[in-house]
Amino acid sequence: MKLCVIGAGYVGLVSGVCFAALGNTVVCVDQNEDKISQLHEGKVPIYEPGLKGLIQDNVEQGRLTFTTDTASAVEGAEIVILAVGTPSLPGGEANLSYIEEAAREVADAMNGYKVIITKSTVPVGTNDRIHSLIASRTNYSFGVASVPEFLREGSAVADTLQPDRIVIGASDPHVAAVLCTLHEPLTTNILTTDIRSAEMIKYASNAFLATKISFINEIANICEKVGADVTRVAHGMGLDQRIGSSFLSAGIGYGGSCFPKDTQALIQIAGNVDYEFKLLKSVVEVNQGQRFNVIRKLEEALGDLEGATIGIWGLAFKPNTDDVRDAPALDIMQSLLEAGAQIRAYDPVATANFRRLLDSSEVTWADSAREAAEGCDALCLLTEWEEFGEVGLGELNELMKHPIMIDGRNVYREEQIRQSAFAYYSVGRPQMNNMDMDRHRSVMNP
């Protein structure tokens, strides 16, 4: 099939490339000329394992091209995929201006029947608005469908090519049949439903996963007070098939481009129909507070943070991505700077993106994990990059001024902690907190 993907951001680029890998002819469109130039040069504007090689292969096979010319791309397509951003407005609701503009461009370029898919995450009822908007600008017939994406950054290629399920929301049986044919090479687990239910499935799915994360973090906070181990609690919970083991890793909360945005948007959707989503409001509140446990533990370990040098391991919101949108590191580092601390920060791939959001003369941007730890009074592990766990605590003890670690992702194992001299703070594992804080405070405040 001939596809046009409007929006070469995370969702659009990964989706377009994977559809090309299935043998379709795909044109990815973006108005950002620099991004399209990079793609023409074989560069990838986002970090995603496996994506660069897949792009190169499909470009060489002639199945994948990139352009800023929306009209020509739409004219040559049978299926048009809308994958532009829907960022949050100040009130939390989704900003639909980009997708509405894309719909207008599609309408103006129509030269025959098209199936128009919305893959962007949009509030319930948006596809009805898109249908009306396009119909008001063209006399050509077309079909509209909602096909939400469920890919995870860091494993997006695998998630796209081997999905758990495909959700197709369409009111026209012909549109549903065309899209089933398009997606059948990926999985036989295809759910066809009405458009509004498909729109809601995406929000409901992300809200539920966010709820699991905040729930296990609340359990972790209780574990710290009663002496239980949250990793063992989560394992026991996950063995129950009604609960499952995914998204039960305690830490410093979720971030990124989806969960924060989509939870706030769903709260707004509920408010617009005069319903207060109390549970989801609490999920958001718990998540925001969880990241500041890092600051509280640092203050417990060091007392006054003014003048202290704090190492930061990890700036991306999760490993295997350079995405720093709503990353916990942002709030944590801002709080450290406000407290008068000096920071030495490192991330394998996300530093450049992070510095666009937060840069300060009080931050030293290290080129390695070891360099970030050198001379620090304490070290905070905020993103569970694999390379961090490969640095031994004994080696860190030699590098750091004081062996104090706040492990926000529970990376280090019990035997590693017991064999070290570290004052070690984990999340929800109090029996692993290997601490002699009186000794460390006497060193910090002689």
Coordinates of C-alpha atoms in Angstrom, one line a residue:
M1 CA 0.0 0.0 0.0
K2 CA 1.0 3.6 -0.5
L3 CA 1.2 5.5 2.8
C4 CA 1.8 9.1 3.8
V5 CA 2.8 9.8 7.4
I6 CA 2.4 13.4 8.5
G7 CA 4.7 14.1 11.4
A8 CA 8.2 12.6 11.5
G9 CA 8.4 12.8 15.3
Y10 CA 8.7 9.8 17.5
V11 CA 5.5 8.0 16.7
G12 CA 5.3 9.1 13.0
L13 CA 8.9 8.2 12.2
V14 CA 8.9 4.8 13.9
S15 CA 5.5 3.9 12.4
G16 CA 6.4 5.0 8.9
V17 CA 9.7 3.1 8.9
C18 CA 8.1 -0.1 10.2
F19 CA 5.3 0.1 7.7
A20 CA 8.0 0.4 5.0
A21 CA 9.7 -2.6 6.4
L22 CA 6.5 -4.6 5.8
G23 CA 6.8 -3.8 2.1
N24 CA 4.6 -0.7 1.9
T25 CA 5.7 2.5 0.1
V26 CA 5.9 5.2 2.7
V27 CA 6.5 9.0 2.5
C28 CA 7.2 10.7 5.9
V29 CA 6.4 14.4 6.0
D30 CA 7.5 17.0 8.4
Q31 CA 7.6 20.8 8.2
N32 CA 10.9 20.9 10.1
E33 CA 13.4 21.3 7.2
D34 CA 16.4 20.5 9.4
K35 CA 14.8 17.2 10.5
I36 CA 14.1 16.2 6.9
S37 CA 17.6 17.2 5.9
Q38 CA 19.1 15.0 8.6
L39 CA 17.0 12.1 7.5
H40 CA 18.1 12.6 3.9
E41 CA 21.7 12.5 5.1
G42 CA 21.1 9.2 6.9
K43 CA 21.0 10.8 10.4
V44 CA 18.2 10.0 12.9
P45 CA 16.9 13.0 14.9
I46 CA 15.8 10.7 17.8
Y47 CA 17.6 8.0 19.7
E48 CA 15.9 4.6 19.3
P49 CA 17.7 1.3 19.2
G50 CA 17.5 -0.4 15.8
L51 CA 15.8 2.6 14.0
K52 CA 18.8 3.9 12.1
G53 CA 19.6 0.6 10.4
L54 CA 15.9 0.1 9.5
I55 CA 15.7 3.5 7.9
Q56 CA 18.9 3.0 5.9
D57 CA 17.7 -0.4 4.6
N58 CA 14.2 0.8 3.5
V59 CA 15.6 4.0 1.9
E60 CA 18.0 1.8 -0.1
Q61 CA 15.1 -0.5 -1.1
G62 CA 13.2 2.6 -2.4
R63 CA 10.3 2.0 0.0
L64 CA 10.9 5.0 2.3
T65 CA 11.3 8.7 1.5
F66 CA 11.2 12.0 3.4
T67 CA 9.8 15.4 2.4
T68 CA 8.4 18.7 3.6
D69 CA 5.9 18.8 0.8
T70 CA 2.6 17.6 2.3
A71 CA 0.5 18.1 -0.8
S72 CA 2.6 15.8 -3.1
A73 CA 2.8 13.2 -0.4
V74 CA -0.9 13.1 0.2
E75 CA -1.7 13.1 -3.5
G76 CA 0.4 9.9 -4.0
A77 CA -1.0 8.1 -1.0
E78 CA -3.9 5.7 -0.4
I79 CA -3.7 6.0 3.4
V80 CA -2.7 9.1 5.3
I81 CA -1.5 8.8 8.9
L82 CA -1.7 11.8 11.1
A83 CA 1.1 11.6 13.7
V84 CA 1.7 15.2 14.8
G85 CA 2.2 16.3 18.3
T86 CA -0.7 17.0 20.7
P87 CA 1.2 18.7 23.6
S88 CA -0.4 19.8 26.8
L89 CA -1.8 23.3 27.1
P90 CA -1.3 25.2 30.4
G91 CA -4.6 23.8 31.7
G92 CA -3.7 20.2 30.9
E93 CA -5.9 19.7 27.9
A94 CA -4.4 18.5 24.6
N95 CA -3.4 21.1 22.1
L96 CA -5.1 20.1 18.9
S97 CA -3.9 23.0 16.7
Y98 CA -1.2 20.8 15.0
I99 CA -3.5 18.0 14.1
E100 CA -6.2 20.4 12.9
E101 CA -3.7 22.1 10.7
A102 CA -2.5 18.8 9.3
A103 CA -6.1 17.9 8.6
R104 CA -6.6 21.1 6.6
E105 CA -3.5 20.4 4.6
V106 CA -4.7 16.9 3.8
A107 CA -8.1 18.2 2.7
D108 CA -6.6 20.8 0.4
A109 CA -4.4 18.2 -1.2
M110 CA -7.1 15.6 -1.8
N111 CA -7.2 14.2 -5.3
G112 CA -9.3 11.1 -4.7
Y113 CA -10.5 8.7 -2.0
K114 CA -8.2 8.4 1.0
V115 CA -8.3 6.6 4.3
I116 CA -7.1 9.0 7.0
I117 CA -5.8 7.5 10.2
T118 CA -5.3 9.5 13.4
K119 CA -2.4 7.9 15.3
S120 CA -1.8 10.9 17.5
T121 CA -3.2 10.7 21.0
V122 CA -6.3 12.9 20.9
P123 CA -9.3 13.5 23.2
V124 CA -12.5 11.6 22.6
G125 CA -14.5 13.2 19.7
T126 CA -11.4 14.6 17.9
N127 CA -11.8 12.3 14.9
D128 CA -15.4 13.5 14.5
R129 CA -14.0 17.1 14.4
I130 CA -11.3 16.0 11.9
H131 CA -14.0 14.4 9.6
S132 CA -16.1 17.6 9.7
L133 CA -13.1 19.8 9.1
I134 CA -11.9 17.8 6.0
A135 CA -15.4 17.4 4.6
S136 CA -15.8 21.2 4.8
R137 CA -12.8 21.7 2.5
T138 CA -13.1 18.9 -0.1
N139 CA -15.7 17.3 -2.3
Y140 CA -13.7 14.0 -2.5
S141 CA -14.9 11.1 -0.4
F142 CA -12.7 9.7 2.4
G143 CA -12.7 7.6 5.5
V144 CA -11.5 8.5 9.0
A145 CA -10.2 6.1 11.6
S146 CA -8.5 6.1 15.0
V147 CA -5.6 3.7 15.3
P148 CA -3.8 4.6 18.6
E149 CA -0.2 3.6 19.1
F150 CA 1.1 1.8 22.2
L151 CA 4.9 1.8 21.5
R152 CA 7.4 2.3 24.3
E153 CA 10.4 4.5 23.9
G154 CA 13.5 2.4 23.9
S155 CA 11.8 -0.6 22.4
A156 CA 9.6 1.2 19.9
V157 CA 10.7 -0.8 16.8
A158 CA 10.0 -4.1 18.5
D159 CA 6.7 -2.8 19.9
T160 CA 5.6 -1.7 16.4
L161 CA 6.6 -4.8 14.6
Q162 CA 5.5 -7.2 17.3
P163 CA 2.5 -5.5 19.1
D164 CA 0.4 -6.9 21.8
R165 CA -2.7 -5.8 19.9
I166 CA -3.9 -3.4 17.2
V167 CA -6.9 -1.2 18.0
I168 CA -8.8 0.1 14.9
G169 CA -11.7 2.5 15.5
A170 CA -13.8 3.0 12.4
S171 CA -17.4 3.5 11.7
D172 CA -17.1 2.5 8.0
P173 CA -16.7 -1.2 7.4
H174 CA -14.6 -0.6 4.3
V175 CA -12.2 1.6 6.2
A176 CA -11.9 -1.1 8.9
A177 CA -11.3 -3.8 6.3
V178 CA -8.5 -1.8 4.6
L179 CA -6.8 -1.1 8.0
C180 CA -7.1 -4.7 9.0
T181 CA -5.3 -5.7 5.8
L182 CA -2.6 -3.1 6.5
H183 CA -2.0 -4.4 10.0
E184 CA -2.5 -8.2 9.6
P185 CA 1.3 -8.8 8.9
L186 CA 1.9 -7.5 12.5
T187 CA -0.5 -9.5 14.5
T188 CA -3.8 -11.4 14.3
N189 CA -4.9 -9.8 17.6
I190 CA -6.8 -6.9 16.0
L191 CA -9.6 -5.2 17.8
T192 CA -12.1 -3.2 15.7
T193 CA -14.4 -0.9 17.5
D194 CA -16.1 2.5 17.2
I195 CA -13.9 5.6 16.9
R196 CA -14.7 7.1 20.3
S197 CA -13.9 3.9 22.1
A198 CA -10.6 3.6 20.3
E199 CA -9.7 7.2 21.3
M200 CA -10.6 6.3 24.9
I201 CA -8.6 3.0 24.9
K202 CA -5.3 4.9 24.5
Y203 CA -6.0 7.3 27.4
A204 CA -7.4 4.5 29.6
S205 CA -4.4 2.3 29.0
N206 CA -1.8 4.9 29.8
A207 CA -3.8 6.1 32.9
F208 CA -3.9 2.5 34.2
L209 CA -0.2 2.0 33.7
A210 CA 0.5 5.3 35.4
T211 CA -1.7 4.2 38.3
K212 CA 0.3 0.9 38.7
I213 CA 3.5 2.9 38.9
S214 CA 2.2 5.4 41.5
F215 CA 0.7 2.5 43.5
I216 CA 3.9 0.5 43.8
N217 CA 5.7 3.7 44.7
E218 CA 3.3 4.3 47.5
I219 CA 3.8 0.7 48.6
A220 CA 7.6 1.3 48.5
N221 CA 7.2 4.3 50.8
I222 CA 5.3 2.2 53.3
C223 CA 7.9 -0.6 52.9
E224 CA 10.6 1.9 54.0
K225 CA 8.7 2.6 57.2
V226 CA 7.7 -1.0 58.1
G227 CA 10.9 -2.8 57.0
A228 CA 9.5 -4.7 54.1
D229 CA 11.2 -5.1 50.7
V230 CA 9.2 -3.6 47.8
T231 CA 11.0 -5.7 45.2
R232 CA 9.9 -8.9 47.0
V233 CA 6.4 -7.5 47.5
A234 CA 6.1 -6.6 43.8
H235 CA 7.3 -10.0 42.8
G236 CA 4.7 -11.7 45.0
M237 CA 2.0 -9.4 43.6
G238 CA 3.1 -9.9 40.0
L239 CA 2.6 -13.7 40.3
D240 CA -1.1 -13.1 40.6
Q241 CA -2.3 -13.2 37.0
R242 CA -5.0 -10.7 37.7
I243 CA -2.2 -8.1 38.5
G244 CA 0.8 -9.1 36.4
S245 CA 4.4 -8.1 36.9
S246 CA 4.8 -5.3 34.5
F247 CA 5.0 -1.7 35.7
L248 CA 5.6 -2.7 39.3
S249 CA 9.2 -1.5 39.6
A250 CA 9.4 1.1 42.4
G251 CA 11.5 4.2 41.7
I252 CA 11.2 7.9 41.4
G253 CA 8.2 8.0 39.2
Y254 CA 7.2 8.2 35.5
G255 CA 8.1 10.9 33.0
G256 CA 8.4 11.2 29.3
S257 CA 6.0 12.4 26.6
C258 CA 3.0 10.2 27.2
F259 CA 2.1 9.4 30.8
P260 CA 2.3 13.0 32.2
K261 CA 0.5 14.4 29.2
D262 CA -2.1 11.8 28.8
T263 CA -3.0 11.6 32.5
Q264 CA -3.5 15.4 32.6
A265 CA -5.6 15.3 29.4
L266 CA -7.8 12.5 30.7
I267 CA -8.4 14.5 33.9
Q268 CA -9.5 17.4 31.6
I269 CA -11.7 15.2 29.5
A270 CA -13.5 14.0 32.6
G271 CA -13.8 17.6 33.8
N272 CA -15.3 18.7 30.5
V273 CA -18.2 16.2 31.1
D274 CA -18.6 17.3 34.8
Y275 CA -16.8 14.3 36.3
E276 CA -14.0 14.6 38.8
F277 CA -11.4 11.8 38.2
K278 CA -10.2 11.7 41.8
L279 CA -8.1 8.5 41.5
L280 CA -6.1 9.9 38.5
K281 CA -5.6 13.2 40.3
S282 CA -4.0 11.3 43.1
V283 CA -1.9 9.3 40.7
V284 CA -0.4 12.5 39.3
E285 CA 0.1 13.9 42.8
V286 CA 1.9 10.8 44.0
N287 CA 4.1 10.7 41.0
Q288 CA 5.2 14.4 41.3
G289 CA 6.0 13.9 45.0
Q290 CA 8.0 10.7 44.5
R291 CA 10.9 12.3 42.7
F292 CA 11.4 14.7 45.6
N293 CA 12.1 11.7 47.9
V294 CA 15.6 12.0 46.3
I295 CA 16.0 15.4 47.8
R296 CA 14.7 14.4 51.2
K297 CA 17.1 11.5 51.3
L298 CA 20.0 13.7 50.3
E299 CA 19.1 16.1 53.1
E300 CA 19.0 13.2 55.6
A301 CA 22.4 12.1 54.4
L302 CA 24.2 15.4 54.2
G303 CA 22.1 18.0 56.1
D304 CA 22.4 21.3 54.4
L305 CA 22.9 20.9 50.6
E306 CA 24.5 24.3 50.1
G307 CA 28.0 23.9 48.7
A308 CA 27.7 20.2 48.4
T309 CA 28.7 18.5 45.1
I310 CA 26.1 16.1 43.9
G311 CA 26.7 13.6 41.1
I312 CA 23.7 12.8 38.8
W313 CA 23.6 9.6 36.8
G314 CA 20.9 9.7 34.2
L315 CA 19.0 12.6 32.6
A316 CA 16.6 10.8 30.2
F317 CA 13.2 9.8 31.7
K318 CA 14.1 6.1 31.0
P319 CA 17.0 4.2 29.5
N320 CA 17.5 3.6 25.8
T321 CA 16.1 7.0 24.8
D322 CA 17.2 10.6 24.6
D323 CA 13.8 11.9 25.6
V324 CA 14.0 14.2 28.6
R325 CA 10.4 15.5 28.5
D326 CA 9.1 15.7 32.1
A327 CA 12.1 13.6 33.3
P328 CA 12.5 13.4 37.1
A329 CA 16.0 14.7 36.7
L330 CA 14.6 18.1 35.7
D331 CA 12.8 18.7 39.0
I332 CA 15.5 17.1 41.1
M333 CA 18.4 19.2 39.6
Q334 CA 16.3 22.4 39.8
S335 CA 15.8 21.7 43.5
L336 CA 19.5 21.0 44.0
L337 CA 20.4 24.3 42.3
E338 CA 17.9 26.2 44.4
A339 CA 19.5 24.6 47.5
G340 CA 22.9 25.9 46.5
A341 CA 24.4 22.6 45.4
Q342 CA 27.0 22.0 42.7
I343 CA 26.1 19.3 40.2
R344 CA 28.1 16.9 38.1
A345 CA 25.8 15.3 35.6
Y346 CA 26.0 12.5 33.0
D347 CA 23.8 10.6 30.6
P348 CA 24.9 8.4 27.7
V349 CA 22.7 10.0 25.1
A350 CA 20.4 12.7 26.5
T351 CA 22.8 15.4 27.7
A352 CA 22.3 17.7 24.7
N353 CA 18.5 17.5 24.9
F354 CA 18.6 18.1 28.6
R355 CA 20.8 21.2 28.4
R356 CA 18.2 22.8 26.1
L357 CA 15.8 22.6 29.1
L358 CA 18.2 23.3 31.9
D359 CA 21.6 24.7 31.8
S360 CA 23.6 26.4 34.5
S361 CA 27.1 27.4 35.4
E362 CA 26.7 25.4 38.6
V363 CA 26.4 22.2 36.5
T364 CA 29.4 20.3 35.1
W365 CA 28.4 18.1 32.2
A366 CA 30.5 15.0 32.4
D367 CA 31.6 12.7 29.6
S368 CA 31.3 9.5 31.6
A369 CA 29.7 8.0 34.6
R370 CA 33.0 7.9 36.5
E371 CA 33.8 11.5 35.7
A372 CA 30.4 12.6 37.0
A373 CA 31.0 10.7 40.3
E374 CA 34.5 12.1 40.9
G375 CA 34.9 14.2 43.9
C376 CA 31.2 14.2 44.8
D377 CA 29.7 14.3 48.3
A378 CA 26.8 12.1 47.1
L379 CA 25.6 10.4 43.9
C380 CA 22.0 10.1 42.7
L381 CA 21.2 7.4 40.2
L382 CA 18.1 8.6 38.3
T383 CA 17.9 6.6 35.1
E384 CA 18.7 2.8 35.1
W385 CA 21.1 2.8 32.1
E386 CA 22.9 -0.6 32.1
E387 CA 26.4 1.0 32.2
F388 CA 25.7 2.4 35.7
G389 CA 25.3 -1.0 37.3
E390 CA 28.6 -2.0 35.8
V391 CA 30.5 0.5 37.9
G392 CA 31.5 -1.2 41.1
L393 CA 30.7 0.5 44.5
G394 CA 34.3 -0.1 45.5
E395 CA 35.6 1.9 42.5
L396 CA 33.0 4.6 43.3
N397 CA 34.3 4.8 46.8
E398 CA 37.7 5.6 45.5
L399 CA 36.3 8.3 43.1
M400 CA 33.9 10.1 45.4
K401 CA 34.6 12.5 48.3
H402 CA 32.1 10.7 50.4
P403 CA 30.5 7.3 49.6
I404 CA 26.8 8.2 49.7
M405 CA 24.4 7.0 47.0
I406 CA 20.7 7.7 46.4
D407 CA 19.7 4.9 44.1
G408 CA 16.4 6.0 42.6
R409 CA 16.0 2.9 40.5
N410 CA 17.2 0.1 42.8
V411 CA 20.0 -0.9 40.4
Y412 CA 22.5 -2.3 42.9
R413 CA 22.0 -5.8 44.4
E414 CA 22.1 -6.6 48.1
E415 CA 25.5 -8.4 48.0
Q416 CA 27.1 -5.4 46.3
I417 CA 25.7 -3.1 49.0
R418 CA 26.7 -5.3 51.9
Q419 CA 30.3 -5.5 50.6
S420 CA 30.7 -1.7 50.2
A421 CA 31.3 1.2 52.6
F422 CA 28.5 3.2 51.1
A423 CA 25.7 5.0 52.9
Y424 CA 23.2 3.6 50.4
Y425 CA 19.5 4.7 50.1
S426 CA 17.3 2.6 47.9
V427 CA 13.6 2.9 47.1
G428 CA 11.4 0.6 49.3
R429 CA 14.3 -1.7 50.4
P430 CA 15.1 -0.5 53.9
Q431 CA 17.0 -3.6 54.9
M432 CA 19.5 -2.8 52.1
N433 CA 20.2 0.7 53.3
N434 CA 23.8 0.3 54.3
M435 CA 24.2 3.5 56.3
D436 CA 26.4 4.9 59.1
M437 CA 25.0 8.4 58.8
D438 CA 26.6 9.7 62.0
R439 CA 30.0 9.0 60.6
H440 CA 29.2 10.6 57.3
R441 CA 27.7 13.7 58.9
S442 CA 30.7 14.1 61.1
V443 CA 32.9 14.2 57.9
M444 CA 30.6 16.7 56.2
N445 CA 30.2 18.9 59.3
P446 CA 33.3 18.6 61.4

